[in-house]
CSV table of C-alpha atoms in Angstrom, one decimal:
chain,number,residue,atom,x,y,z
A,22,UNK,CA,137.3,202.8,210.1
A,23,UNK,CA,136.2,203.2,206.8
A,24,UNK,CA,136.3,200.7,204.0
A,25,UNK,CA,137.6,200.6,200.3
A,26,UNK,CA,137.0,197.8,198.4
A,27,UNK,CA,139.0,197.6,195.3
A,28,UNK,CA,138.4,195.5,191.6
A,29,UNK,CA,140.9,194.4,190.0
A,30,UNK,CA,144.6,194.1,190.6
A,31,UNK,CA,146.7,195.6,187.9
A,32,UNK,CA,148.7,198.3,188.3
A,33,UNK,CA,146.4,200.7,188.7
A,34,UNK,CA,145.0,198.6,191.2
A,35,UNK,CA,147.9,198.0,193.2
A,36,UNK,CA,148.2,201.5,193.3
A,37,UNK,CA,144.7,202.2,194.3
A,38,UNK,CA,144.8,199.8,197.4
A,39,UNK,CA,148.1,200.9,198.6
A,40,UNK,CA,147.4,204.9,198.6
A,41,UNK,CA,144.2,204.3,200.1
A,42,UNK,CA,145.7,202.5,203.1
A,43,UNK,CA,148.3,204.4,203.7
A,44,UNK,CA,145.3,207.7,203.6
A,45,UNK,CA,144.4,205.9,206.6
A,46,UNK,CA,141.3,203.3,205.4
A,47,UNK,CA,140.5,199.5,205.7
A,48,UNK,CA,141.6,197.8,202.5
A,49,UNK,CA,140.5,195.1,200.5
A,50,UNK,CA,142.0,194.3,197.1
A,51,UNK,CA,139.7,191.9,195.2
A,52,UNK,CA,141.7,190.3,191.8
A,53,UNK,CA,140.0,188.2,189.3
A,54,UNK,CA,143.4,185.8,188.3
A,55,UNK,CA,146.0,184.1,190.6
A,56,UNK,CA,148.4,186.9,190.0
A,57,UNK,CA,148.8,190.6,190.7
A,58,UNK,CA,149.7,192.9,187.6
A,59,UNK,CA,147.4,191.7,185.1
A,60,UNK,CA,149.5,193.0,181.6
A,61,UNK,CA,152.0,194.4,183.7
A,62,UNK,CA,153.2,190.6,183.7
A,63,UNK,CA,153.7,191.4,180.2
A,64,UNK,CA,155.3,194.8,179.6
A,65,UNK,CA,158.1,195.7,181.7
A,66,UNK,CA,158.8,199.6,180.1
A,67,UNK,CA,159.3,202.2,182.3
A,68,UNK,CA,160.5,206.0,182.4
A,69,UNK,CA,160.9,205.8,179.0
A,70,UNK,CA,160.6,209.7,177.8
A,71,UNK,CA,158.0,211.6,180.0
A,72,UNK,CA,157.3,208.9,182.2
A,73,UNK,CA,160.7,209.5,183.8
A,74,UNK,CA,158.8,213.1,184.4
A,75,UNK,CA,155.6,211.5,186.0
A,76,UNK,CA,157.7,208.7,188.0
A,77,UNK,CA,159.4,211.4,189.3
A,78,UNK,CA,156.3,214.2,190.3
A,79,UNK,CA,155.0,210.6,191.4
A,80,UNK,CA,157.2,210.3,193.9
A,81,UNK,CA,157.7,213.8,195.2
A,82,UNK,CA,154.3,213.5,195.9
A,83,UNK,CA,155.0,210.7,198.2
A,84,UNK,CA,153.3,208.0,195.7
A,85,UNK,CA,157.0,206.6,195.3
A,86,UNK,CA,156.7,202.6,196.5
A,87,UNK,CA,155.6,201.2,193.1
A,88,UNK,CA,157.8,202.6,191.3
A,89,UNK,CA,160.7,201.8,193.7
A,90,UNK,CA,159.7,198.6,193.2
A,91,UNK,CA,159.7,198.4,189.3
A,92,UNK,CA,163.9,200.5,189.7
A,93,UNK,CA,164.5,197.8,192.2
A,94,UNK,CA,163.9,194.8,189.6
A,95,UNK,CA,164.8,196.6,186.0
A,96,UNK,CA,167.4,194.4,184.4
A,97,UNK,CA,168.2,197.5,182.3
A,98,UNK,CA,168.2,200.9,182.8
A,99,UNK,CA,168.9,203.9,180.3
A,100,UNK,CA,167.9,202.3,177.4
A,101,UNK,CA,167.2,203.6,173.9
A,102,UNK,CA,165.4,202.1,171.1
A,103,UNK,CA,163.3,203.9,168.2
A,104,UNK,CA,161.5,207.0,170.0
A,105,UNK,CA,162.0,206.4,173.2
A,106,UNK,CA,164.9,207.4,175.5
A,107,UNK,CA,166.5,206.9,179.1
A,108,UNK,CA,163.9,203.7,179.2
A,109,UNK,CA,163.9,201.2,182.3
A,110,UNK,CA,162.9,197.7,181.4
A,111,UNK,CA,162.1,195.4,184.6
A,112,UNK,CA,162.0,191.9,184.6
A,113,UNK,CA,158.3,190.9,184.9
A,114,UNK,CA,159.2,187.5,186.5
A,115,UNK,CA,160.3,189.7,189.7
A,116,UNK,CA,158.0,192.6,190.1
A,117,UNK,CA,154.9,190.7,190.7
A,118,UNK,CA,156.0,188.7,194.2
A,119,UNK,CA,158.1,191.8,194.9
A,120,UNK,CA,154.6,194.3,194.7
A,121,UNK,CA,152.9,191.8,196.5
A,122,UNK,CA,154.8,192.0,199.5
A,123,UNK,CA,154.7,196.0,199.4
A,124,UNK,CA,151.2,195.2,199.5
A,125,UNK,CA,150.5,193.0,202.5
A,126,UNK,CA,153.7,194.9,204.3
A,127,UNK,CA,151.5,197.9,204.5
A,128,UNK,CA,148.6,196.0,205.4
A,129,UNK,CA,145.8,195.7,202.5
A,130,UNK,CA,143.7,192.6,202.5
A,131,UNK,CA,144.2,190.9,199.0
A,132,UNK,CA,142.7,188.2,197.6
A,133,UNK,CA,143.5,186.5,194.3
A,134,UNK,CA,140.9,184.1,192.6
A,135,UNK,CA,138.3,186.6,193.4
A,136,UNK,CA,136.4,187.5,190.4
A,137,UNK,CA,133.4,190.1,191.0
A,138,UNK,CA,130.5,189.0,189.1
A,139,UNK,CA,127.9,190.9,190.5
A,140,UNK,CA,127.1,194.4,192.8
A,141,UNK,CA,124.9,195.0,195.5
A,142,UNK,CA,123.6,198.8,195.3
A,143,UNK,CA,121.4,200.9,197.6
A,144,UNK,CA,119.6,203.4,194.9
A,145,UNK,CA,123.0,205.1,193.5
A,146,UNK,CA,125.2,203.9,196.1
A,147,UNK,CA,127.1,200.4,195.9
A,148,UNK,CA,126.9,198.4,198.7
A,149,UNK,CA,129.1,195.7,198.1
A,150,UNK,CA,130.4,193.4,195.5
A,151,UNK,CA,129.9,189.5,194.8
A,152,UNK,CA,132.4,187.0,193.6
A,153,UNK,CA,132.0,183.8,191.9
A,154,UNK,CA,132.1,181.7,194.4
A,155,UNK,CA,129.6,184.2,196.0
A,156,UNK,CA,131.0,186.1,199.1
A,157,UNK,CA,130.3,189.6,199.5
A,158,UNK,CA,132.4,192.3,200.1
A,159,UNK,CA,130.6,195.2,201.9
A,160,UNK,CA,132.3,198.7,201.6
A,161,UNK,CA,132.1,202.5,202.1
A,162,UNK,CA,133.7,203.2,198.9
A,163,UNK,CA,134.9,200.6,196.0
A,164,UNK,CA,137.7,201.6,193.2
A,165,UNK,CA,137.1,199.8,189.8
A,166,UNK,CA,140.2,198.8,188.4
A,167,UNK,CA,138.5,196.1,186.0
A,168,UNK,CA,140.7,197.4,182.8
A,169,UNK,CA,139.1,197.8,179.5
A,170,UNK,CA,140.5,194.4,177.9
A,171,UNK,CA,138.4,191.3,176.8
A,172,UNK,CA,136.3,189.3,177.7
A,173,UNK,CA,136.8,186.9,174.6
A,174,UNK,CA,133.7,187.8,173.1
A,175,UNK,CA,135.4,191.4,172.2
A,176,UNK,CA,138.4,189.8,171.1
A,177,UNK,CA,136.2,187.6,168.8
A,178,UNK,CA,133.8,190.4,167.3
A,179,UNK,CA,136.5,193.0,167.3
A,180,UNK,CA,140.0,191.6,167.0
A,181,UNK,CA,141.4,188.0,165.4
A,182,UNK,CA,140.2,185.7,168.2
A,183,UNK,CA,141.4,184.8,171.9
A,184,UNK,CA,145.1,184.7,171.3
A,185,UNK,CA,145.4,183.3,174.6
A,186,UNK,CA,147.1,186.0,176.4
A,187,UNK,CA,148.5,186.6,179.9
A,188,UNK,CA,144.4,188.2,180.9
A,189,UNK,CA,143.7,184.5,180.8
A,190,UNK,CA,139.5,185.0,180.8
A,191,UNK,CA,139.1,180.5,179.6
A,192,UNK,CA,140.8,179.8,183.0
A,193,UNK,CA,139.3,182.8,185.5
A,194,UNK,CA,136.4,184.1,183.8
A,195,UNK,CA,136.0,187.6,181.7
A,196,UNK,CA,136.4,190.7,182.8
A,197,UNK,CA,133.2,192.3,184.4
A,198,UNK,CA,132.5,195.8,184.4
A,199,UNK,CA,131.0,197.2,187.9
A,200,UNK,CA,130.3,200.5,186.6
A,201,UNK,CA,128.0,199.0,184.2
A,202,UNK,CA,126.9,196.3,187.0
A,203,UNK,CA,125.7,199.5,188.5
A,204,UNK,CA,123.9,201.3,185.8
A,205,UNK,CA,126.7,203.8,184.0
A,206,UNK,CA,126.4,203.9,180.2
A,207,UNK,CA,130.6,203.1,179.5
A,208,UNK,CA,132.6,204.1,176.1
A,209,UNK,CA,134.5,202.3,173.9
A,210,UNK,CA,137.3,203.7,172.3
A,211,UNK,CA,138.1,203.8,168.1
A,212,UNK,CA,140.9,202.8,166.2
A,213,UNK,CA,142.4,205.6,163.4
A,214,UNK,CA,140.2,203.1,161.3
A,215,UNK,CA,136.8,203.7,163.3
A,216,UNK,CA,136.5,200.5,164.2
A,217,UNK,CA,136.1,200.1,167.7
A,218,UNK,CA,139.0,199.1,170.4
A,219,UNK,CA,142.3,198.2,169.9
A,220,UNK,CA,144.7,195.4,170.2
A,221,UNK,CA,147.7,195.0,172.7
A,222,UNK,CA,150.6,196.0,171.7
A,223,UNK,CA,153.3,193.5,172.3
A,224,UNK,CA,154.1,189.6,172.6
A,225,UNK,CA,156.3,187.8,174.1
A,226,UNK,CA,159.6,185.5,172.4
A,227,UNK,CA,161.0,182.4,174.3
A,228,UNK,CA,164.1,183.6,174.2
A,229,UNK,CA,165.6,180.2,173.1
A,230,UNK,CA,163.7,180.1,170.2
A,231,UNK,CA,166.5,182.8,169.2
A,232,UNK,CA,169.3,182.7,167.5
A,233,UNK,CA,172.8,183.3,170.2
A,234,UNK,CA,173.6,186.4,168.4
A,235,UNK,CA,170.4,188.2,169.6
A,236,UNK,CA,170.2,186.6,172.7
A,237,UNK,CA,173.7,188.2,173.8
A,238,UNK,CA,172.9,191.9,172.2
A,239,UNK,CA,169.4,191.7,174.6
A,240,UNK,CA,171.1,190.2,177.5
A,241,UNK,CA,174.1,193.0,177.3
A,242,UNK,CA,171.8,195.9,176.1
A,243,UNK,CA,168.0,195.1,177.2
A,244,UNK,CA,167.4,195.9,173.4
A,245,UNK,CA,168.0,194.4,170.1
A,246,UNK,CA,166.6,196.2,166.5
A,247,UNK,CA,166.6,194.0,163.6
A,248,UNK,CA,166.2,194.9,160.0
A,249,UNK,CA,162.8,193.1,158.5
A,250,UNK,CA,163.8,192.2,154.9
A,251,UNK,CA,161.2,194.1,152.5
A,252,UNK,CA,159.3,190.8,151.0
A,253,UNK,CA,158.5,189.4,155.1
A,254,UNK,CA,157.7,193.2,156.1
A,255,UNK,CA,153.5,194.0,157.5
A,256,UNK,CA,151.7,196.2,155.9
A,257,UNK,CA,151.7,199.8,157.6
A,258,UNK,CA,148.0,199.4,158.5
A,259,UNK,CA,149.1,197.0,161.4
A,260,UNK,CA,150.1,200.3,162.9
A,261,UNK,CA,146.4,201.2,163.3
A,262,UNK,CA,145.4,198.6,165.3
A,263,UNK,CA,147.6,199.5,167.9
A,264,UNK,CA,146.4,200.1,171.5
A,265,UNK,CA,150.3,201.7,171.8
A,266,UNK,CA,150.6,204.7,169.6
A,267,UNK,CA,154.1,205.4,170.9
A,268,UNK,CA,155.1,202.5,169.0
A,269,UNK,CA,153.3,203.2,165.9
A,270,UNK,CA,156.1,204.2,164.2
A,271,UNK,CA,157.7,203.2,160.4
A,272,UNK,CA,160.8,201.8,162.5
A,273,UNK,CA,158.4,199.6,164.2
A,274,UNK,CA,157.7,198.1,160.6
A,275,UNK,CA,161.2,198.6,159.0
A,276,UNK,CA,162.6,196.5,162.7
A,277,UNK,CA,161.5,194.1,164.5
A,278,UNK,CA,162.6,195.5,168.2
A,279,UNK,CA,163.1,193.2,171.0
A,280,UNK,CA,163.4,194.0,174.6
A,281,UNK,CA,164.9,192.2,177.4
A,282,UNK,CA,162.0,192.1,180.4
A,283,UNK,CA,163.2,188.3,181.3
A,284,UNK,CA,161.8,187.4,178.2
A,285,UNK,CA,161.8,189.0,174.8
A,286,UNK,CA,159.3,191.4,174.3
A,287,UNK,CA,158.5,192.0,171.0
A,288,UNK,CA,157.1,195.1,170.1
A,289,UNK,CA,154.6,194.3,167.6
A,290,UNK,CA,150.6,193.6,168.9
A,291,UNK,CA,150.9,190.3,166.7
A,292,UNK,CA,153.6,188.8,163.8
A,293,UNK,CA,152.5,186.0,161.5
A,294,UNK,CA,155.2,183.3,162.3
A,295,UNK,CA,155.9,182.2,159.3
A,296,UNK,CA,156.9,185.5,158.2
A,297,UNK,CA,159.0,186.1,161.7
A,298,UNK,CA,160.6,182.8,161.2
A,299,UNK,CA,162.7,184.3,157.8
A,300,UNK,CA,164.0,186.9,159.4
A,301,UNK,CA,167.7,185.8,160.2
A,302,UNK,CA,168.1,184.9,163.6
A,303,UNK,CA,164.0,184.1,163.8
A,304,UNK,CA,164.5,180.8,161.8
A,305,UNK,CA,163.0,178.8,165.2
A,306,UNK,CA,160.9,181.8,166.9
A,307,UNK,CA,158.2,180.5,169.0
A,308,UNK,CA,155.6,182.9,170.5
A,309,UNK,CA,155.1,182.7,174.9
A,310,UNK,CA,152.5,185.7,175.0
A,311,UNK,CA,149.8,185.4,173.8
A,312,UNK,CA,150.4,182.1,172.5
A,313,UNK,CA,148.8,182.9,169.1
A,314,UNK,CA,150.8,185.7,168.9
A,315,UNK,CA,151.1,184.3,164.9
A,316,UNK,CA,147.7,186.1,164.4
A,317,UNK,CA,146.4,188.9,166.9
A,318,UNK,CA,146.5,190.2,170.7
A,319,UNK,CA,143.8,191.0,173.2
A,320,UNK,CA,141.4,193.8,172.2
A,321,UNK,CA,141.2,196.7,174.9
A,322,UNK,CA,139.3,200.1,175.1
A,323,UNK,CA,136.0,198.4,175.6
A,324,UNK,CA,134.8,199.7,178.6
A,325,UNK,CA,135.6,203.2,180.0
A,326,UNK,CA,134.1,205.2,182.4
A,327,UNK,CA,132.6,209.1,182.4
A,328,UNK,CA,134.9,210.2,185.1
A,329,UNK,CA,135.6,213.5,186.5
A,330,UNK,CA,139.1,214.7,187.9
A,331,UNK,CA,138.8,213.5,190.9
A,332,UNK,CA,138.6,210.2,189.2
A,333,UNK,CA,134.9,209.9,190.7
A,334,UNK,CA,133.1,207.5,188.3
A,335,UNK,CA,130.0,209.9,186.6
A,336,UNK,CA,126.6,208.0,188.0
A,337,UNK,CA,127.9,206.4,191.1
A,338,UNK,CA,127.6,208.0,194.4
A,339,UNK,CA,130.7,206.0,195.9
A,340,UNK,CA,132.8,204.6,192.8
A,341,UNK,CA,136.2,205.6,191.6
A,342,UNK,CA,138.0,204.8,188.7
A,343,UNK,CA,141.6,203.9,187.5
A,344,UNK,CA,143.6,202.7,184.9
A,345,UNK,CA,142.2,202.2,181.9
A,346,UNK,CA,138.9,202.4,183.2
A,347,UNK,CA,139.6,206.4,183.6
A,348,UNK,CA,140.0,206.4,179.8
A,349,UNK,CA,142.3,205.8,176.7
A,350,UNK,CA,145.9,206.5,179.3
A,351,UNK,CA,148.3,203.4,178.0
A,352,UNK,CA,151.0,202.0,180.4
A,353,UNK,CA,152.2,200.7,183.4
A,354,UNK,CA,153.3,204.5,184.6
A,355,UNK,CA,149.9,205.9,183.5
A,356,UNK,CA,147.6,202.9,185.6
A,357,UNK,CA,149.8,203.8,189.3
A,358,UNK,CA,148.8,207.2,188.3
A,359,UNK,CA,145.5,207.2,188.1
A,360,UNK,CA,144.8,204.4,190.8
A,361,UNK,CA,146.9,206.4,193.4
A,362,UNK,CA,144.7,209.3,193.0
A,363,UNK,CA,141.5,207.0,192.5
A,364,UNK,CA,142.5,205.2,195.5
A,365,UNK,CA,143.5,208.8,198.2
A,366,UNK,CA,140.4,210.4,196.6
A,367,UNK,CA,138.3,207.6,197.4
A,368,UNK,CA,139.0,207.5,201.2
A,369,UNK,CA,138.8,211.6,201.4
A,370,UNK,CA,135.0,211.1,199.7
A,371,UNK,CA,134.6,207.9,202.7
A,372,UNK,CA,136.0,210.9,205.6
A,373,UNK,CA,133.9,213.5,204.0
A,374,UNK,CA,136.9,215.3,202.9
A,375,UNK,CA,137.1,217.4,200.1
A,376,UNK,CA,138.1,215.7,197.3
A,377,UNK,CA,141.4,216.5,195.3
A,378,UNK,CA,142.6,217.2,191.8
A,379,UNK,CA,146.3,217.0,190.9
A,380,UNK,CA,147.2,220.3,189.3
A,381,UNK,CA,147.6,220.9,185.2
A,382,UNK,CA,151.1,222.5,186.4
A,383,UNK,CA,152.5,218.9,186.9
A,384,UNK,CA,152.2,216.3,184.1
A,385,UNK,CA,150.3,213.6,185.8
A,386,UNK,CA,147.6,216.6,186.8
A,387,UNK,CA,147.5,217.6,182.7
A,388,UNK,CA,147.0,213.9,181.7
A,389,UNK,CA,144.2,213.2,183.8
A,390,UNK,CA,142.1,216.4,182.8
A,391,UNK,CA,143.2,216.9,179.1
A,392,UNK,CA,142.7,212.7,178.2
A,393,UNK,CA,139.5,213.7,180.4
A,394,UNK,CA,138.3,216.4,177.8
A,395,UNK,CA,139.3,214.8,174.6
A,396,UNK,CA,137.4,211.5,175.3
A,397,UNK,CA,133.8,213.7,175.0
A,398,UNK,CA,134.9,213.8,171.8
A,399,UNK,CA,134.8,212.1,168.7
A,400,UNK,CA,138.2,212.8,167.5
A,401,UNK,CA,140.1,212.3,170.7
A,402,UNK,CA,138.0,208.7,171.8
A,403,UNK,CA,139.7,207.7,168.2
A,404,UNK,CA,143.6,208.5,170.3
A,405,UNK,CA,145.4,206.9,172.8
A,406,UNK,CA,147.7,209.2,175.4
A,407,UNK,CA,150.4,207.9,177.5
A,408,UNK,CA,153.6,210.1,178.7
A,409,UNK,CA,155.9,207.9,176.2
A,410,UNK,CA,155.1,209.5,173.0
A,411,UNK,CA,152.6,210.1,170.4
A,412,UNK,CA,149.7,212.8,170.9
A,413,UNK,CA,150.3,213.8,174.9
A,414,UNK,CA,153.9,213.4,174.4
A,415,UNK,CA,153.9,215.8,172.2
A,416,UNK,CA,151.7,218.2,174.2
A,417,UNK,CA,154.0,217.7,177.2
A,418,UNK,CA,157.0,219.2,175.3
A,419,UNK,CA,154.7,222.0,173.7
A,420,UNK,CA,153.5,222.8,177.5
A,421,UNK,CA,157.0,222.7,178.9
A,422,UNK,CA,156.0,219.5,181.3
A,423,UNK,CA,159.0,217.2,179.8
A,424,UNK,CA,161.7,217.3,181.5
A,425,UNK,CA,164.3,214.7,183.5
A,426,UNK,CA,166.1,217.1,186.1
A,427,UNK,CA,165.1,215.5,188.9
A,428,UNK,CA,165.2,218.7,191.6
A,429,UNK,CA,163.0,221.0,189.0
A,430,UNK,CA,160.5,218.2,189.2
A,431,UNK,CA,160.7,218.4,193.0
A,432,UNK,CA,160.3,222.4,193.0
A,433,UNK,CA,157.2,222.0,190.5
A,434,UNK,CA,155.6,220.1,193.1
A,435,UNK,CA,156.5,222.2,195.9
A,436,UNK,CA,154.9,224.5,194.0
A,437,UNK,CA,151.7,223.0,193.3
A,438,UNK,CA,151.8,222.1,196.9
A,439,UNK,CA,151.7,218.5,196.2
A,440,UNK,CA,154.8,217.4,198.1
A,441,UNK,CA,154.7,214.3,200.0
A,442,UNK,CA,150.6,214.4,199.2
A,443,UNK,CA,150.0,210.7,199.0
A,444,UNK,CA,151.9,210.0,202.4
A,445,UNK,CA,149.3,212.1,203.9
A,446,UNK,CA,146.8,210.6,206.6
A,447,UNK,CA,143.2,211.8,206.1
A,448,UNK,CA,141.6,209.1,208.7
């Protein structure tokens, strides 16, 4: 039976390991921390504009289980808040335990606390991989699913510090790239500025640290807006350092926006506190992610790899790529994408099979090839593309790929002959 090894357990990851076992391959998940999800255990935002479209084409194509999972535990569905409509918000205290399972129920090997450090290659072929404490992993065909943020020396030289996020890299080491273990010359992205990178997008509120009034309008609504008196009000250029364009918005500035994951998610990469704290209702705000949320967020877009549309990492005979390893795609939605297809393509390559791309007639198919084109570029390595708004967004609706009926995004993939693609044995 052939064997996929894949790095890194965030969504994209998750996604990876679970479409290549159910293509029919030997699966071993390798992740870095003690928990699945990696930032997923911090965002929570789903089918918010045309994500609904590409959790839906997602799951006609039979790619459905993590996204099942994420309906299963929303605490709020249908929500609105500036730009963004028909939203699902799950509670990110539940999804992680509740993926795992899916995980192991289907059979794929995974192992937490397993930080690759190191690759074993065979001229352009990878071997296997090395974790810290020094056991290899030997495999056909690995999937890197590393991401793009930290390790803190990024966050240092290109952001405001280690903020102490949720990627934890004190307490389980930094991220390590294999593609560039093995030789590929990555890219980094560029803010609007053209500085390089860009931070995360959101941090976390204890939720007690609010006043009763806002707790009750998240924990009836998932979402609370609050108008940011002019003198305590960021400057617009915070909106640059965004790794989340969708939010880059004036009413991002204008409001502080909470959302109810669990916890409340404020939509703002970073917010000085003692500016938060004199906002009404703020007066005792305390930051839970990252825990110097007071003065900046991870920095991501660091390391990306040439890819082609197969999601076959450019230089490496047997790697694939997901997440944001495949380039500048934000979100949760975007990641299961790209690692379902990383993860089927990279058991087809293992059979000998030829491999697939997703058609540009479906949204997930136009997102992988167009972010694809516009990274060789200096212009489009300086955006960031995700279903939920900003630059693709827009392109979506100009295409005539957005769209929430349900049974014409079932006949789109009947068309494209995609239906039930991912459920598909090819071993």
């Amino acid at each position: 039976m052939a064997k996929v090894v894949v790095v890194g357990g965030g969504w994209s990851g998750c996604a990876a390991a679970l479409a290549a076992k159910k293509a029919g391959a030997e699966v071993v998940l390798l992740e870095r921390t003690d928990m699945l999800l990696g930032t997923g255990l911090v965002g929570g935002i789903m089918r918010n504009n045309g994500r609904f479209t590409a959790t839906e084409e997602m799951i006609a194509m039979g790619a459905g289980e993590l996204f099942h999972v994420t309906d299963a535990a929303a605490r709020h569905k249908n929500v609105e808040f500036p730009g963004h409509k028909h939203a699902t918000l799950y509670d990110v205290a539940k999804v992680e335990p509740a993926v795992r399972k899916v995980l192991l129920d289907a059979g794929v090997e995974v192992h937490t606390r397993s930080r690759v450090k190191d690759v074993e290659m065979d001229g352009n072929r990878i071997t296997a991989v090395i974790t810290d404490n020094n056991e290899k992993f030997h495999g056909d065909v690995f999937v890197e699913c590393t991401g793009t943020a930290g390790p803190q020396s990024n966050c240092t030289k290109y952001g405001n510090g280690c903020a102490m996020c949720i990627i934890r890299c004190p307490s389980y080491g930094g991220r390590v790239s294999i593609a560039a273990k093995a030789g590929v010359k990555e890219m980094m992205a560029k803010k609007a500025d053209g500085t390089y990178g860009a931070m995360s997008g959101s941090c976390k509120l204890l939720k007690a640290s609010l006043s009763p009034e806002i707790v009750d309008k998240l924990n009836s609504t998932g979402v609370a807006v609050i108008p940011v008196p002019k003198d305590v009000r960021e400057d617009e250029y915070i909106l640059t350092k965004k790794a989340c364009q969708q939010y880059a918005l004036k009413e991002f500035i204008e409001n502080v926006v909470l959302l109810e994951t669990g916890h409340a998610k404020l939509m703002a990469p970073y917010f000085p506190l003692d500016r938060l704290r004199k906002i009404p209702g703020f007066e005792n705000a305390r930051f839970e992610d990252p825990y110097a949320g007071d003065i900046g967020n991870s920095i991501r877009y660091m390391a990306m790899s040439p890819r082609d549309n197969y999601l076959k990492t450019l230089g490496v005979e047997n790697l694939f790529c997901g997440g944001e390893k495949a380039g500048p795609l934000v979100g949760h939605t975007e990641a299961i994408c790209t690692g379902t297809l990383a993860g089927a393509n990279a058991v087809r390559y293992a059979a000998g099979v030829n491999l697939v791309e997703i058609p540009t007639d479906l949204a997930v198919g136009d997102a992988i090839s167009y972010v694809n084109e516009q990274m060789k570029t200096e212009e489009g390595i300086s955006k960031k593309y995700t279903f939920s708004g900003s630059v693709y967004f827009e392109r979506m609706k100009r295409l005539g790929l957005y769209t929430t009926d349900i049974e014409e995004i079932k006949n789109r993939v009947r068309k494209a002959g995609m239906i039930d693609f991912f459920n598909r044995k090819v071993i």
